[in-house]
Every structure is written in structure tokens, then in C-alpha cells.
Coordinates of C-alpha atoms in Angstrom, one line a residue:
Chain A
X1 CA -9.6 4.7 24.2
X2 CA -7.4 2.6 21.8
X3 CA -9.5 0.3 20.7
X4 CA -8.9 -3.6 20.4
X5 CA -8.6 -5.6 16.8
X6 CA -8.8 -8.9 16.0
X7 CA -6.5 -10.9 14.0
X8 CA -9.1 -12.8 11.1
X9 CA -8.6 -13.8 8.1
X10 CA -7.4 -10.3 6.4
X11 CA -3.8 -10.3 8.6
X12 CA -3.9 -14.1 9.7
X13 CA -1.1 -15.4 7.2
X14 CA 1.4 -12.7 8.8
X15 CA 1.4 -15.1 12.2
X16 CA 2.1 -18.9 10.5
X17 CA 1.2 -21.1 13.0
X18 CA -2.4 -18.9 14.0
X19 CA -5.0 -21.0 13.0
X20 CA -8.6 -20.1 12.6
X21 CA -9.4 -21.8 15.7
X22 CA -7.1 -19.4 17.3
X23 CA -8.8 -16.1 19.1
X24 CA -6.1 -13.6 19.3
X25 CA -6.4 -9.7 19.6
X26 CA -4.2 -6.6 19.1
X27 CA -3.8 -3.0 19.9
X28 CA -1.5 -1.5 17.6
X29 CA -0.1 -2.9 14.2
X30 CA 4.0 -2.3 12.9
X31 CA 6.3 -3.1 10.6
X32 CA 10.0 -3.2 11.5
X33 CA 11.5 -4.1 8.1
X34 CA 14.5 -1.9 9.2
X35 CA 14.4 -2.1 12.9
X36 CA 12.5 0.2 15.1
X37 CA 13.0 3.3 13.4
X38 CA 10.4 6.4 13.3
X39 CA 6.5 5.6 14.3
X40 CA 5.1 6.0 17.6
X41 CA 4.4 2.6 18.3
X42 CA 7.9 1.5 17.1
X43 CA 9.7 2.9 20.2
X44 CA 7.0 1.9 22.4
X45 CA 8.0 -1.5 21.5
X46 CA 11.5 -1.1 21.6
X47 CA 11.3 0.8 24.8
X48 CA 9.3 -2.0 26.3
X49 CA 11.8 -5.0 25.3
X50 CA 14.9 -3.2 26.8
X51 CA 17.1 -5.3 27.8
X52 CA 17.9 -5.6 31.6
X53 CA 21.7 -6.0 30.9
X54 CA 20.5 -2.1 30.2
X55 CA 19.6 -1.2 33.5
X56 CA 22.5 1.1 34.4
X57 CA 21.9 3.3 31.4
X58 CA 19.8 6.1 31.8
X59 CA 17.5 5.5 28.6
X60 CA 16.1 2.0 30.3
X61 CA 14.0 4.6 32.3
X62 CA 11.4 4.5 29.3
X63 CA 10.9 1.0 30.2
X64 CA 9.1 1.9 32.6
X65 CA 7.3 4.3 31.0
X66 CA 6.6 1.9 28.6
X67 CA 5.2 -0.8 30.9
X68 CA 2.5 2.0 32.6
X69 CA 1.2 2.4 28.6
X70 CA 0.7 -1.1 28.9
X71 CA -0.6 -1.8 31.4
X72 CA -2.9 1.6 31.2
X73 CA -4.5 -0.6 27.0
X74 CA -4.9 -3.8 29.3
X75 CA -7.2 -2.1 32.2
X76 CA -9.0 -0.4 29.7
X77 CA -9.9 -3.8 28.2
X78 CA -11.1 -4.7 31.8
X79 CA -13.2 -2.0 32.2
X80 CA -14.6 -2.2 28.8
X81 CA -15.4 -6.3 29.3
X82 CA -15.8 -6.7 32.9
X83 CA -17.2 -9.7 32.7
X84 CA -13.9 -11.2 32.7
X85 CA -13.0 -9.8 36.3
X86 CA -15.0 -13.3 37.0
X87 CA -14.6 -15.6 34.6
X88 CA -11.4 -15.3 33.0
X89 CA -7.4 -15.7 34.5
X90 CA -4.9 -13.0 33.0
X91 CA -1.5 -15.3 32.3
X92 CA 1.7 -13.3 31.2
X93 CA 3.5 -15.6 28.4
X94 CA 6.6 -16.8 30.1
X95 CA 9.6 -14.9 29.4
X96 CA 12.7 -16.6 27.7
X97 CA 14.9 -16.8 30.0
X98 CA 14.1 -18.0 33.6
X99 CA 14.4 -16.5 36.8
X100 CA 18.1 -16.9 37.3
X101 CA 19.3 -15.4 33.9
X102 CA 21.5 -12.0 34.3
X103 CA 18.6 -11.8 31.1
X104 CA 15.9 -12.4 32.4
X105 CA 13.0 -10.1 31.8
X106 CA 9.3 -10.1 33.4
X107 CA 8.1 -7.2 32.1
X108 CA 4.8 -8.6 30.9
X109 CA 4.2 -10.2 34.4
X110 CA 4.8 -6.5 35.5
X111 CA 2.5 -5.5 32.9
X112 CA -0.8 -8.1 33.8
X113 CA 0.0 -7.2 37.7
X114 CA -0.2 -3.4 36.8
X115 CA -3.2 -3.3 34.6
X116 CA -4.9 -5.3 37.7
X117 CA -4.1 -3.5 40.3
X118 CA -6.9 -3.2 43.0
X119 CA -9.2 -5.4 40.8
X120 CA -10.5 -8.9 42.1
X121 CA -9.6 -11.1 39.3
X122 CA -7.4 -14.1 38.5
X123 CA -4.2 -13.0 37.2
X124 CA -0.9 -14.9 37.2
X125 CA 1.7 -17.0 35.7
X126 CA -0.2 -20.0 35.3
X127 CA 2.8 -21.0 32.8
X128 CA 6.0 -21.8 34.1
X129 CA 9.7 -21.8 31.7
X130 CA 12.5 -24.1 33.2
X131 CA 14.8 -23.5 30.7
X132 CA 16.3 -20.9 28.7
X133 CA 16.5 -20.6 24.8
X134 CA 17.3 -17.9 22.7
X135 CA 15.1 -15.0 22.4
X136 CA 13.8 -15.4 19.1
X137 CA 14.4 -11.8 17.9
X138 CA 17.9 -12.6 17.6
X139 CA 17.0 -15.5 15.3
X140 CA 15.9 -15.9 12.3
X141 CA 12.4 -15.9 11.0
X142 CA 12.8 -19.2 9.4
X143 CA 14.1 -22.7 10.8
X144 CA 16.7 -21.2 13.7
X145 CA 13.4 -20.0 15.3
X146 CA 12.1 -22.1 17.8
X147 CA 8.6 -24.0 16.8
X148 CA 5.9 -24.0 19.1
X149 CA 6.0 -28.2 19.8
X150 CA 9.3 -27.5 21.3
X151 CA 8.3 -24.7 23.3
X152 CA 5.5 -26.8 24.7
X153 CA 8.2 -28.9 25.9
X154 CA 10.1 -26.6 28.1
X155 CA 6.5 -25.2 29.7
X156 CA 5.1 -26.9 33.0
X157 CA 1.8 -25.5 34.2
X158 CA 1.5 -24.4 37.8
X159 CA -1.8 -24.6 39.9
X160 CA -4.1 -24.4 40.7
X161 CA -6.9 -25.2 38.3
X162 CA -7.4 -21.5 36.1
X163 CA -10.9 -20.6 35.3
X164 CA -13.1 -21.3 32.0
X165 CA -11.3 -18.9 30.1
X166 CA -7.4 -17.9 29.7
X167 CA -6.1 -14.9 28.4
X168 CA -2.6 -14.8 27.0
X169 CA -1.1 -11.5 27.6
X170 CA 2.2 -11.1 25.4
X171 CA 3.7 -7.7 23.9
X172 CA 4.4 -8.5 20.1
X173 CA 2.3 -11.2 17.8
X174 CA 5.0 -12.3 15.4
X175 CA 4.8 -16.2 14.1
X176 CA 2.3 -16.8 16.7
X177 CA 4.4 -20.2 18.0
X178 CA 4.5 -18.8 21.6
X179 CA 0.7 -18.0 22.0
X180 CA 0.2 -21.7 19.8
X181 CA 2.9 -23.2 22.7
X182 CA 1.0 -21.8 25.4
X183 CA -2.1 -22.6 24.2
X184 CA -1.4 -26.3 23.6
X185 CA -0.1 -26.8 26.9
X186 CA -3.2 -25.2 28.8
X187 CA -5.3 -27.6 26.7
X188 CA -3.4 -30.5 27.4
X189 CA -4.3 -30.6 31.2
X190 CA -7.7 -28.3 31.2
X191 CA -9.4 -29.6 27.6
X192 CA -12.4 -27.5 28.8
X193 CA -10.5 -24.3 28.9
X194 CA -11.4 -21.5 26.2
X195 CA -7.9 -19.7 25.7
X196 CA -7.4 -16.3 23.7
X197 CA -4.4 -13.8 23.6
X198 CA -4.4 -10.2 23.7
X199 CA -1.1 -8.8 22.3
X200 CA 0.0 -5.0 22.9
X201 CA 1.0 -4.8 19.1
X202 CA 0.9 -7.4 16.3
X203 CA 3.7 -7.3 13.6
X204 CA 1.9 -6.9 10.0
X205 CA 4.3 -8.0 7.1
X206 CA 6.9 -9.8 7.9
X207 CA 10.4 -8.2 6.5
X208 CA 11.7 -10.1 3.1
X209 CA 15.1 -9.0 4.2
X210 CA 16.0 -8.5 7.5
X211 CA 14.4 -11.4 8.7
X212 CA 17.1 -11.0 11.8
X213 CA 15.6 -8.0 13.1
X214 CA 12.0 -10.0 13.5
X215 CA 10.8 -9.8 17.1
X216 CA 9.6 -11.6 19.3
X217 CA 10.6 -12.8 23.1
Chain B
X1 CA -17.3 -24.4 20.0
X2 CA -19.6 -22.1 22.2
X3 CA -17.9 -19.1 23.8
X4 CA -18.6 -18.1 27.2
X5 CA -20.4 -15.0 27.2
X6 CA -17.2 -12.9 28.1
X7 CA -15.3 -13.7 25.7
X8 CA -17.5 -13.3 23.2
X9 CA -18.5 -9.6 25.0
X10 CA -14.5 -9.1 24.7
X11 CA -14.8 -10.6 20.9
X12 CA -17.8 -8.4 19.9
X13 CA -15.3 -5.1 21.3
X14 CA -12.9 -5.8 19.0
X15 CA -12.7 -4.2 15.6
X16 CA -12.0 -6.8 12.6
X17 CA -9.8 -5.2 10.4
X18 CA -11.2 -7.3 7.3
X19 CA -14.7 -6.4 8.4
X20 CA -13.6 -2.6 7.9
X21 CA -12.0 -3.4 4.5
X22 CA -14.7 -5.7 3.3
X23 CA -17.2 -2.4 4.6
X24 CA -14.7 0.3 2.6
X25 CA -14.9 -1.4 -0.8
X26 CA -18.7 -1.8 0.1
X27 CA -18.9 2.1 -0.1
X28 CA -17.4 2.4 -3.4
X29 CA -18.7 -0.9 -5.2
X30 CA -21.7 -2.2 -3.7
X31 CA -23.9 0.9 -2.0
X32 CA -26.5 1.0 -5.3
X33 CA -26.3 4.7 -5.3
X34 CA -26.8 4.9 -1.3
X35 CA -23.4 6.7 -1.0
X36 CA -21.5 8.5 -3.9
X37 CA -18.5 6.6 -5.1
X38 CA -15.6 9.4 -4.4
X39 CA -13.7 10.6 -2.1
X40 CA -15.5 13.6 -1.5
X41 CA -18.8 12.1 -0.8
X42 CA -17.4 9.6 1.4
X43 CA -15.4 12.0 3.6
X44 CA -18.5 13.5 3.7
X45 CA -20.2 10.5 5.1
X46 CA -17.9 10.3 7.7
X47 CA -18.1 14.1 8.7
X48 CA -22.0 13.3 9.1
X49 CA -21.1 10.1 11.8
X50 CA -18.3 11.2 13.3
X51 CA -16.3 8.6 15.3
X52 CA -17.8 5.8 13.3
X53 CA -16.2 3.2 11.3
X54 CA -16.8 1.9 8.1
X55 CA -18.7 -1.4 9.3
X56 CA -21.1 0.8 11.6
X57 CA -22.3 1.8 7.9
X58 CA -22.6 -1.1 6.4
X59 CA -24.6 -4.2 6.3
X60 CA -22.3 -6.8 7.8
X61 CA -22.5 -9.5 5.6
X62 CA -22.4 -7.5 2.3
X63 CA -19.3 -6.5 3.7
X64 CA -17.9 -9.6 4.7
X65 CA -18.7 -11.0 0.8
X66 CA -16.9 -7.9 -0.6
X67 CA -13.5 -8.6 1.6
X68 CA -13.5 -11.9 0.9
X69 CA -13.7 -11.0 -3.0
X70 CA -10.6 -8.4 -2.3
X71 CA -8.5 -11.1 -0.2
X72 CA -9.4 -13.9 -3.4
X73 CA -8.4 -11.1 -5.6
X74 CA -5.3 -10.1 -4.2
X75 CA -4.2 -14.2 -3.9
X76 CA -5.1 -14.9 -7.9
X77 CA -3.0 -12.0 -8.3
X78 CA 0.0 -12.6 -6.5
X79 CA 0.0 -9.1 -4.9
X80 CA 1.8 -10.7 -1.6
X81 CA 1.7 -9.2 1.6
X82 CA -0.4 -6.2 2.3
X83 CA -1.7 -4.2 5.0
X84 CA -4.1 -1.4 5.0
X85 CA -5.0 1.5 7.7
X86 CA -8.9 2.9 8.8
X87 CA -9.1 6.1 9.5
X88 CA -10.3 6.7 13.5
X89 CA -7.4 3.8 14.5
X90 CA -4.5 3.8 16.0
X91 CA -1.6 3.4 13.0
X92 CA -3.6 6.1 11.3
X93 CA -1.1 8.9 9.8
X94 CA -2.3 11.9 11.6
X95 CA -0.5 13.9 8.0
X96 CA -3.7 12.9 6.2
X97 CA -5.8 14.3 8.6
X98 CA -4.7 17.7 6.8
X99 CA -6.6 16.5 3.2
X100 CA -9.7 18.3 2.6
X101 CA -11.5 14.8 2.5
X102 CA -9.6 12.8 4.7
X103 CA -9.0 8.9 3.3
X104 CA -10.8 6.8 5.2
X105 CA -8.8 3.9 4.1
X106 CA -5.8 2.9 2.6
X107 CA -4.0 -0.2 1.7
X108 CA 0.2 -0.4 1.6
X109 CA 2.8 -3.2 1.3
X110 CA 6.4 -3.2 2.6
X111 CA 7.5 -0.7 5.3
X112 CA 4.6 0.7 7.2
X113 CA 7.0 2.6 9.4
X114 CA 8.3 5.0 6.2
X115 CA 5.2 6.8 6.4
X116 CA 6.5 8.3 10.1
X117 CA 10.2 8.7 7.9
X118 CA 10.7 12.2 9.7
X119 CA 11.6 13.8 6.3
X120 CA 9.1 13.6 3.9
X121 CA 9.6 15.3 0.3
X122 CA 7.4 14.4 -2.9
X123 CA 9.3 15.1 -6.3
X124 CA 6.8 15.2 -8.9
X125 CA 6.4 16.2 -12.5
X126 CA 5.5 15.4 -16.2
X127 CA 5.3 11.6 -17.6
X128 CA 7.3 13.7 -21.3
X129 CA 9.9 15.5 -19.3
X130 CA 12.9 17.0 -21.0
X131 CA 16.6 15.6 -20.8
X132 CA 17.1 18.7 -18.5
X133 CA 14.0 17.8 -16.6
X134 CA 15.5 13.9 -16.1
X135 CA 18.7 15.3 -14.8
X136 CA 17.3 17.7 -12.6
X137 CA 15.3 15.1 -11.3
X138 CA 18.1 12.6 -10.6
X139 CA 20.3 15.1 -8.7
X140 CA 17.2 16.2 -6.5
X141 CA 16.5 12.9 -5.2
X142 CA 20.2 12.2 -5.0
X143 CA 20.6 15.3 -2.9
X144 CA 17.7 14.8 -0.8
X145 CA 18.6 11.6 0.1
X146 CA 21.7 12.5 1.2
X147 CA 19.9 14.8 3.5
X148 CA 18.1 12.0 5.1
X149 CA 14.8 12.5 3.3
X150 CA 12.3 9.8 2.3
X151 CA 11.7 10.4 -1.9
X152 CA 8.0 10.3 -2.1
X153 CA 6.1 10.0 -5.7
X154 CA 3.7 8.7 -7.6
X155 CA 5.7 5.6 -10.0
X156 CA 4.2 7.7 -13.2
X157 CA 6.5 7.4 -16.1
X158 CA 9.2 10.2 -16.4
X159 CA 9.8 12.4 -13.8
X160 CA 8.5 9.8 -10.9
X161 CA 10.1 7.1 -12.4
X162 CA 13.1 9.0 -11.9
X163 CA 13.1 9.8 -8.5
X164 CA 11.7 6.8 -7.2
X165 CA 14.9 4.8 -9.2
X166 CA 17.6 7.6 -7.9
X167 CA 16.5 7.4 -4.6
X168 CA 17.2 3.5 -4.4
X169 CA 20.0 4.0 -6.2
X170 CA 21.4 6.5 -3.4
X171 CA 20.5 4.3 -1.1
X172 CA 17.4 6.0 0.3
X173 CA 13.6 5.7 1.3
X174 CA 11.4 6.2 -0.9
X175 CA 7.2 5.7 -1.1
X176 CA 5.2 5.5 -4.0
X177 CA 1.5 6.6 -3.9
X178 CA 0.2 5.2 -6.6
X179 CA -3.0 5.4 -8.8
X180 CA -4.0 1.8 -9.3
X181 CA -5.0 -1.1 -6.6
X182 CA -2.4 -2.6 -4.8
X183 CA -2.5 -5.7 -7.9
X184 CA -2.5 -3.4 -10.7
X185 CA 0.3 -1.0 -12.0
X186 CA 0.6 1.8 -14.6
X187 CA 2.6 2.0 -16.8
X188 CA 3.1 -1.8 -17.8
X189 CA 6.8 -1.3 -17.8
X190 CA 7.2 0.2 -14.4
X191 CA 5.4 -3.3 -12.6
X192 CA 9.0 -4.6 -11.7
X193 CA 9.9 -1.2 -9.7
X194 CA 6.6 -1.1 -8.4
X195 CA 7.0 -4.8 -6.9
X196 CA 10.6 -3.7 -5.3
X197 CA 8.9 -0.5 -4.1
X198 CA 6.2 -2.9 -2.6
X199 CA 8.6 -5.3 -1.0
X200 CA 12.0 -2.9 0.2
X201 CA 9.9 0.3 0.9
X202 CA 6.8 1.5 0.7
X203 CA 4.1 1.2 -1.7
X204 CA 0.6 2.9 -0.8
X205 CA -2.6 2.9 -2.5
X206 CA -6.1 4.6 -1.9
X207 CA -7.7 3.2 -5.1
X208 CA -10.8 0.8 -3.6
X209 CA -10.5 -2.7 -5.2
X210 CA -13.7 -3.9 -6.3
X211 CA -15.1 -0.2 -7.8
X212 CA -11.6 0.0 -9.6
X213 CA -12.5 -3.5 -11.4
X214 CA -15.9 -3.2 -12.0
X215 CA -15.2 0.5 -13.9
X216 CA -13.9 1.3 -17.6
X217 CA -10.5 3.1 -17.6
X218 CA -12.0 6.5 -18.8
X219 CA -13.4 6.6 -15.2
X220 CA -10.8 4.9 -13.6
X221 CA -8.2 7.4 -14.7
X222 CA -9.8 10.3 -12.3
X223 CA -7.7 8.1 -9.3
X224 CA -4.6 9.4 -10.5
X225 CA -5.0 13.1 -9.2
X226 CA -6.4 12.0 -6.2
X227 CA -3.7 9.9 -5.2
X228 CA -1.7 13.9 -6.1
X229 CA -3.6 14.8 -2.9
X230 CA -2.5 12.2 -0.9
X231 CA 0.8 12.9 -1.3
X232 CA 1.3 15.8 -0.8
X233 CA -0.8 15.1 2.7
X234 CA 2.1 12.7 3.1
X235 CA 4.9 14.8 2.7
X236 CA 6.1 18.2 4.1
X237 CA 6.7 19.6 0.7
X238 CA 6.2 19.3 -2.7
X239 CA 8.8 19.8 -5.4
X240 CA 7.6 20.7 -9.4
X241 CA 10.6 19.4 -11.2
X242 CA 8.8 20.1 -14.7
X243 CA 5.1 20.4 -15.8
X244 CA 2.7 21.4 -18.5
X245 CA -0.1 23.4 -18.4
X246 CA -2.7 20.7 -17.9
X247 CA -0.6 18.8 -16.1
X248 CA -2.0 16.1 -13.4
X249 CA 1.2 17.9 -11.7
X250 CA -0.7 21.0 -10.7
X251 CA -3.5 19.3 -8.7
X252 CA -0.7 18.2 -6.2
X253 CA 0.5 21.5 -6.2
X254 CA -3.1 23.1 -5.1
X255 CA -3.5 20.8 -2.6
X256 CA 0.0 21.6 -1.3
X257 CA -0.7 25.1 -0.5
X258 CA -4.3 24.2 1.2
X259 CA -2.7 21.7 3.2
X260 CA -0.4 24.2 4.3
X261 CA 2.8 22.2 2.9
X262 CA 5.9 24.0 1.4
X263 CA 5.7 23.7 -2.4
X264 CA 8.8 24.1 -4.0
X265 CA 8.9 25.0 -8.6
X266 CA 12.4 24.8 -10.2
X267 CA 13.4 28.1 -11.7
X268 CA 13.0 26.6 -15.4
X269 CA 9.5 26.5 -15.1
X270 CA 9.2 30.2 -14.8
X271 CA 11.6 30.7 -17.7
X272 CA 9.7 29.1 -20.2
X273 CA 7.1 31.1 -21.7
X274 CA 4.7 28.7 -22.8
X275 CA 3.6 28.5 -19.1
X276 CA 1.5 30.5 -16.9
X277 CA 1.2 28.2 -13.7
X278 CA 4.4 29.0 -12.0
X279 CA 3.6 32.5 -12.1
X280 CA -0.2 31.7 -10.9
X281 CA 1.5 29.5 -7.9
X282 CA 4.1 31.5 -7.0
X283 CA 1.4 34.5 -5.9
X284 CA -0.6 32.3 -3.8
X285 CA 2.4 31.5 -1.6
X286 CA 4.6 28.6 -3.7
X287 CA 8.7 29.1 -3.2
X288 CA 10.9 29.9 -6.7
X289 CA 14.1 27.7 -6.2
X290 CA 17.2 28.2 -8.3
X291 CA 19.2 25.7 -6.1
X292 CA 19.1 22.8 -3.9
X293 CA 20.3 25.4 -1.1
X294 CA 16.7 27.2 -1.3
X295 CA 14.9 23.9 -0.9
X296 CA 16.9 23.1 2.0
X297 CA 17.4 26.7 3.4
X298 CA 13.5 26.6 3.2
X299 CA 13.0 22.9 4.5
X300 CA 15.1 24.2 7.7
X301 CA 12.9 27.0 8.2
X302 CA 9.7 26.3 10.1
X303 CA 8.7 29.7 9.4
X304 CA 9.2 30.2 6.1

């Protein structure tokens, strides 16, 4: 079974707004300075964040494929911890676009829903997104990208009341802002909540570079 | 803050990356003669626990104190941002596997994804070479990179230097494996290339931290062959532009043929009488090229 790693203080300053207070975990680990070239876990990323514009073509297929692999590393944290069947609620971060965007892309609510299927536990989107904004891989790493405070601002939470603890499920762990967004805005209504993230891959060195081929949505 | 108790079940799943590193360096610096500090004996250690991880061998506290001193380290020094892979995780490049003693660790900085660069070929040779050897060199790694491979080497002076500096020049991929920690580099003079390496491409060291700082040089030298080993593990073939008889050179080119990698030696070599060792590798199964055609003829040939 792949096995699930922890973001401390070793990999931390990759993900500038994690803080230690923040509990976040990982599957797999990439760098993209050039884009998603060669390694396995490269297209398994790039497969999962085709576009839906892409829907007619007949490579969007390993979207698919890609969401099943997902899904399959998320049950097997279930099975593993099962103690969070009970206690926890799964919550796909939003998507950046909403509902009614030609863009818009729920492929990690289709990934929580998959990895729970037939299971009695609490899994949803708790979060809600009323707006769009750009999808901050095709931004900048530094000031175009949207910061989490402003993120916050276009989320709105919807009930009921989740249980003790919230897990974040998001594909890639690149600045961190949208987990820190997330986060913030569970705490502001349920202080009591204990909130952590589970990402499918976490990006380790940021690019010095290409700083426009960063990913995250 | 107290966690409720699944969470910290799903916490105490998880593997912590710096506990692994902090356990690794343990190993080498800190196990007061408990485990051999080499390769060899650490592989070992591994083959006797299979499917365990460094921190399953290690006092967890000791190890924690030796990461931290690695991560304070690395932050005096400037070395900027690093990764590192564990053997027995995902990320792991399944190449290495082919090493007589597997690494159980590594640490890299720049372009993780080079290492899965699906054309891998080392160009190694002497720190003295000729004018000849240079040239030879330069056109090589200008030829391979217009064939879409990755120049691999080791950033020694001469024949390294050369290839890793064409292959930029070309406008290639290149990865250095070199024989010093990730904030050390040898020769002086080679630092700045080293730091572009480490920033643009991909710069990869086995060399353990802490054991590297606490020994004199005399010992610390044995860590250039065995970073030979490693690349060849990390390449599909190995090309001799130009080397001595004694030549760190000729460890790469042993463990070449036992990883059951192509290993390429440039005709000169056999014509100069002073050596023996093309001869001695060309019996045991190493490929006598005249051109860049053989290399590639024979790079194109799974069989051959």
C-alpha cells in the first residue's frame, strides 16, 4: 500500500503559508520545474487536472483512470484508520470555478465520493465557492497568485454542523493558501473543529524559473 | 491542542520524511559502532529487516536531534531547497534497485523529475584529461543531447566538468552525482556550476551529512567511487571518454557491467599502450566504439 507522509519541518518551507499548526499529509512527492514531463506520478497529475474543455478528445479518458487511483490511496487511508469512518467528515476543497463554468471541474468531489463508496461516513462538500478566479496554475507563484484571506472570502460553508474532525481532501500541495483558506473558514464558525488535509501529491521545490508552470487548482 | 484519537491514529500512519532523514544520518554518524558506517553494511541492515524504514531502526529522538542538526546545517550554509528520497517509498528510482547495495537514502535539489529523463547516459573520465580527451568529451555530450539524452556525471574536474558544461550549453539535461553533501563541493572552482546544476537540473548526493563533517578528508574521499556506482545505477550506459590505470573511472565501469548497463570505451583508450583496462573490460562484455554511430547503433539495440 502506498504509504502516507507528513509534511514537518524537513519539506514545510516548500508550502509558504503551512504553519506548524497545520496537520497536512501526502502520498507522492514531484517536481515540475519543466512541466509534467517523465515520472510516473507526473502524468498521474497531469492526467487528473485535465481540463473538461478536453472532454471530446480521446486522451481525457485517463482522467478517469486517474480519479479510480485516487480514490483507490484515499480508501486505503480509510481502511488503514477506520476510526475516522465515525469521527471525521471527508470535504473535497472546492474547485475554482463554480458549477456554471464551461470549466468547471469536480474531480476531487468525484474522488472523496469514490474512495467512500459503500462506507458509512461523513463525506461532502461542506465548502461551498460562489465565484470564480483563476486557477492558480496559470498564475504566477508570486503576487498574481491568489492569497489565502481572499480565498476565505469567496467560501461560504454549508450545513449542517461537520463532526470533530475535518479532512481536506485536495490533489496537489503547492503554497498551501487553499488548504490555509479552507481551514480558516471551518474555524471561523466551528472553533472546536480539528481540521487536517490529505493531498494526493505534494510539490517539493518550487521551480526558480518557470514559476508559470506551478500547480495548483 | 489535544488530538482526537483518530487523527492522531491517522498521524501516527504516516511516515515523517525528516524522521527518516534525521534516522539515516543516525546510521552513519551517531550508531557508536552498532551499524558499520558504509554503504555496504547498511544495505546489509536493510536486507536483514526487510520492508523496514530507517526510523524502525532507530531511537526516535536521536534521530530527530540528528535532522534537526542536518536542516540547521543546510540553512547556515545556504544550500537552498532540497529534497531527498527513502528507499521502500514511493518516488524511489526503481534504477537503484539494480546496485549491489542499494542506497537507502539520498538527497537532491532542483529537478526531481530528470531522474525518470527516459534517456540516461553518464560520460565519465579522468580529472588530467588530454586536449583530445576535452574535445571528445564536448562533442559526445553535444551529440547526445541532440539525441534527447540526459548528460549524467559526476562535476569532477576535467572530463565531468566538460560534459556537465556542454550539455547546458546544448541546451540539454544534465545530473550531477556528486561526492560531497548537498553544502559542500569539490573542486572549489566548480561550486558556481554545481549551484546552477542544483537550481536548473539536477544535483544528487548520497554522501550522509553529519558522518561527512565529523570525518577527516583521507576518509571522506572513499565517497567519490561510491557515488561511480550510483551513477551508473542511474543511467542506461556508461561512456569512458579517457582514463588511467588507477582511475576512480574504472569503479564506474565494474559496476556498469554488474548492473547489467551498456558500457561504452572510446577507441583511444585501447590505442594507447600504457593501458591494460580497456582490454580487461572489453572481455568481460564492455562495447569498443570508434564513433558516435556505435554508441547510438548500440543505445538503439535492446539486445545488444
Amino acid at each position: 500500500m502506498t504509504r502516507l507522509l507528513k509534511v514537518d519541518d524537513s519539506n514545510r518551507s516548500d508550502h509558504w503559508y503551512l504553519t506548524a499548526e497545520d496537520r497536512c499529509y501526502y502520498f507522492y512527492e514531484y517536481t515540475a520545474h519543466k512541466g509534467f514531463a517523465f515520472s510516473k506520478v507526473n502524468s498521474f497529475i497531469a492526467n487528473l487536472k485535465k481540463p473538461p474543455s478536453q472532454r471530446q478528445e480521446g486522451h481525457y479518458r485517463y482522467k478517469g483512470v486517474a480519479i479510480q487511483e485516487a480514490a483507490g490511496l484515499l480508501r486505503g487511508v480509510l481502511n488503514k484508520s477506520p476510526g475516522l469512518l465515525t469521527t471525521a467528515t471527508l470535504v473535497p476543497i472546492p474547485p475554482s470555478k463554480p458549477a456554471d463554468h464551461p470549466d468547471y471541474d469536480d474531480r476531487m468531489e468525484q474522488v472523496v465520493k469514490e474512495a467512500c463508496h459503500g462506507l458509512q461516513i461523513d463525506a461532502r462538500c461542506l465548502i461551498a465557492q460562489d465565484q470564480a478566479y483563476e486557477a492558480s496554475h496559470l498564475q504566477g507563484e508570486g503576487g498574481s497568485r491568489i492569497k489565502p484571506a481572499e480565498l476565505q472570502a469567496l467560501y461560504s460553508l454549508v450545513a449542517p454542523k461537520p463532526r470533530g474532525t475535518v479532512i481536506l481532501i485536495d490533489d496537489v500541495l503547492t503554497t498551501g493558501a487553499h488548504f490555509v483558506a479552507a481551514k480558516a473558514a471551518i474555524l471561523a464558525e466551528y472553533p472546536a473543529a480539528q481540521v487536517a488535509g490529505i493531498f494526493l501529491a505534494r510539490r517539493a521545490i518550487p521551480a526558480p524559473t518557470d514559476d508559470a508552470l506551478a500547480i495548483e487548482t | 491542542m489535544t488530538l482526537d484519537a483518530s487523527l492522531t491514529a491517522l498521524d501516527s500512519s504516516a511516515v515523517s520524511p525528516m524522521l527518516e532523514l534525521g534516522a539515516y544520518e543516525w546510521l552513519w554518524a551517531r550508531s557508536e559502532g552498532r551499524v558499520k558506517p558504509s554503504f555496504k553494511a547498511i544495505a546489509q541492515l536493510f536486507r536483514d529487516n526487510p520492508g523496514l524504514l530507517p526510523s524502525e531502526l532507530v531511537p526516535a529522538d536521536e534521530a530527530m536531534d540528528c535532522a534537526r542538526e542536518v536542516l540547521n546545517r543546510f540553512r547556515k550554509r545556504e544550500v537552498g531547497p532540497f529534497g531527498f528520497r527513502i528507499r521502500g517509498l514511493e518516488d524511489y528510482p526503481s534504477p537503484l534497485e539494480d546496485a549491489e547495495n542499494p542506497l537507502e537514502f539520498l538527497y537532491y535539489q532542483g529537478n526531481w523529475d530528470l531522474a525518470y529523463s527516459p534517456k540516461r547516459v553518464a560520460i565519465v573520465g579522468t580529472r588530467e584529461p588530454s586536449d583530445e580527451g576535452l574535445r571528445r568529451t564536448r562533442k559526445l555530450a553535444s551529440l547526445l543531447v541532440k539525441d534527447g539524452y540526459t548528460v549524467v556525471s559526476g562535476l569532477a574536474r576535467g572530463v565531468d566538468t566538460a560534459a556537465h558544461e556542454t550539455a547546458i550549453e546544448a541546451g540539454g539535461e544534465t545530473i550531477a552525482v556528486i561526492g560531497t553533501p548537498l553544502d559542500q563541493s569539490y573542486p572549489k572552482e566548480n561550486s558556481e556550476l554545481q549551484r546552477r546544476i542544483a537550481r536548473d537540473y539536477l544535483l544528487v548526493s548520497q554522501v550522509p551529512v553529519l558522518c561527512h563533517a565529523q570525518r577527516p578528508p583521507t576518509v571522506n574521499r572513499f565517497f567519490f567511487p561510491e557515488r561511480n556506482i550510483t551513477m551508473s545505477a542511474l543511467t542506461q550506459a556508461t561512456v569512458i571518454v579517457e582514463a588511467g590505470e588507477t582511475s576512480g573511472t574504472l569503479i564506474q565501469a565494474r559496476a556498469a557491467l554488474a548492473q547489467g548497463r551498456k558500457l561504452f570505451i572510446l577507441d583511444s583508450n585501447f590505442r594507447n599502450p600504457k593501458l591494460t583496462w580497456p582490454a580487461r573490460f572489453a572481455e568481460i562484455g564492455a562495447i569498443r566504439v570508434t564513433d558516435f554511430e556505435d554508441i547510438r547503433c548500440a543505445l538503439n539495440d535492446p539486445a545488444a
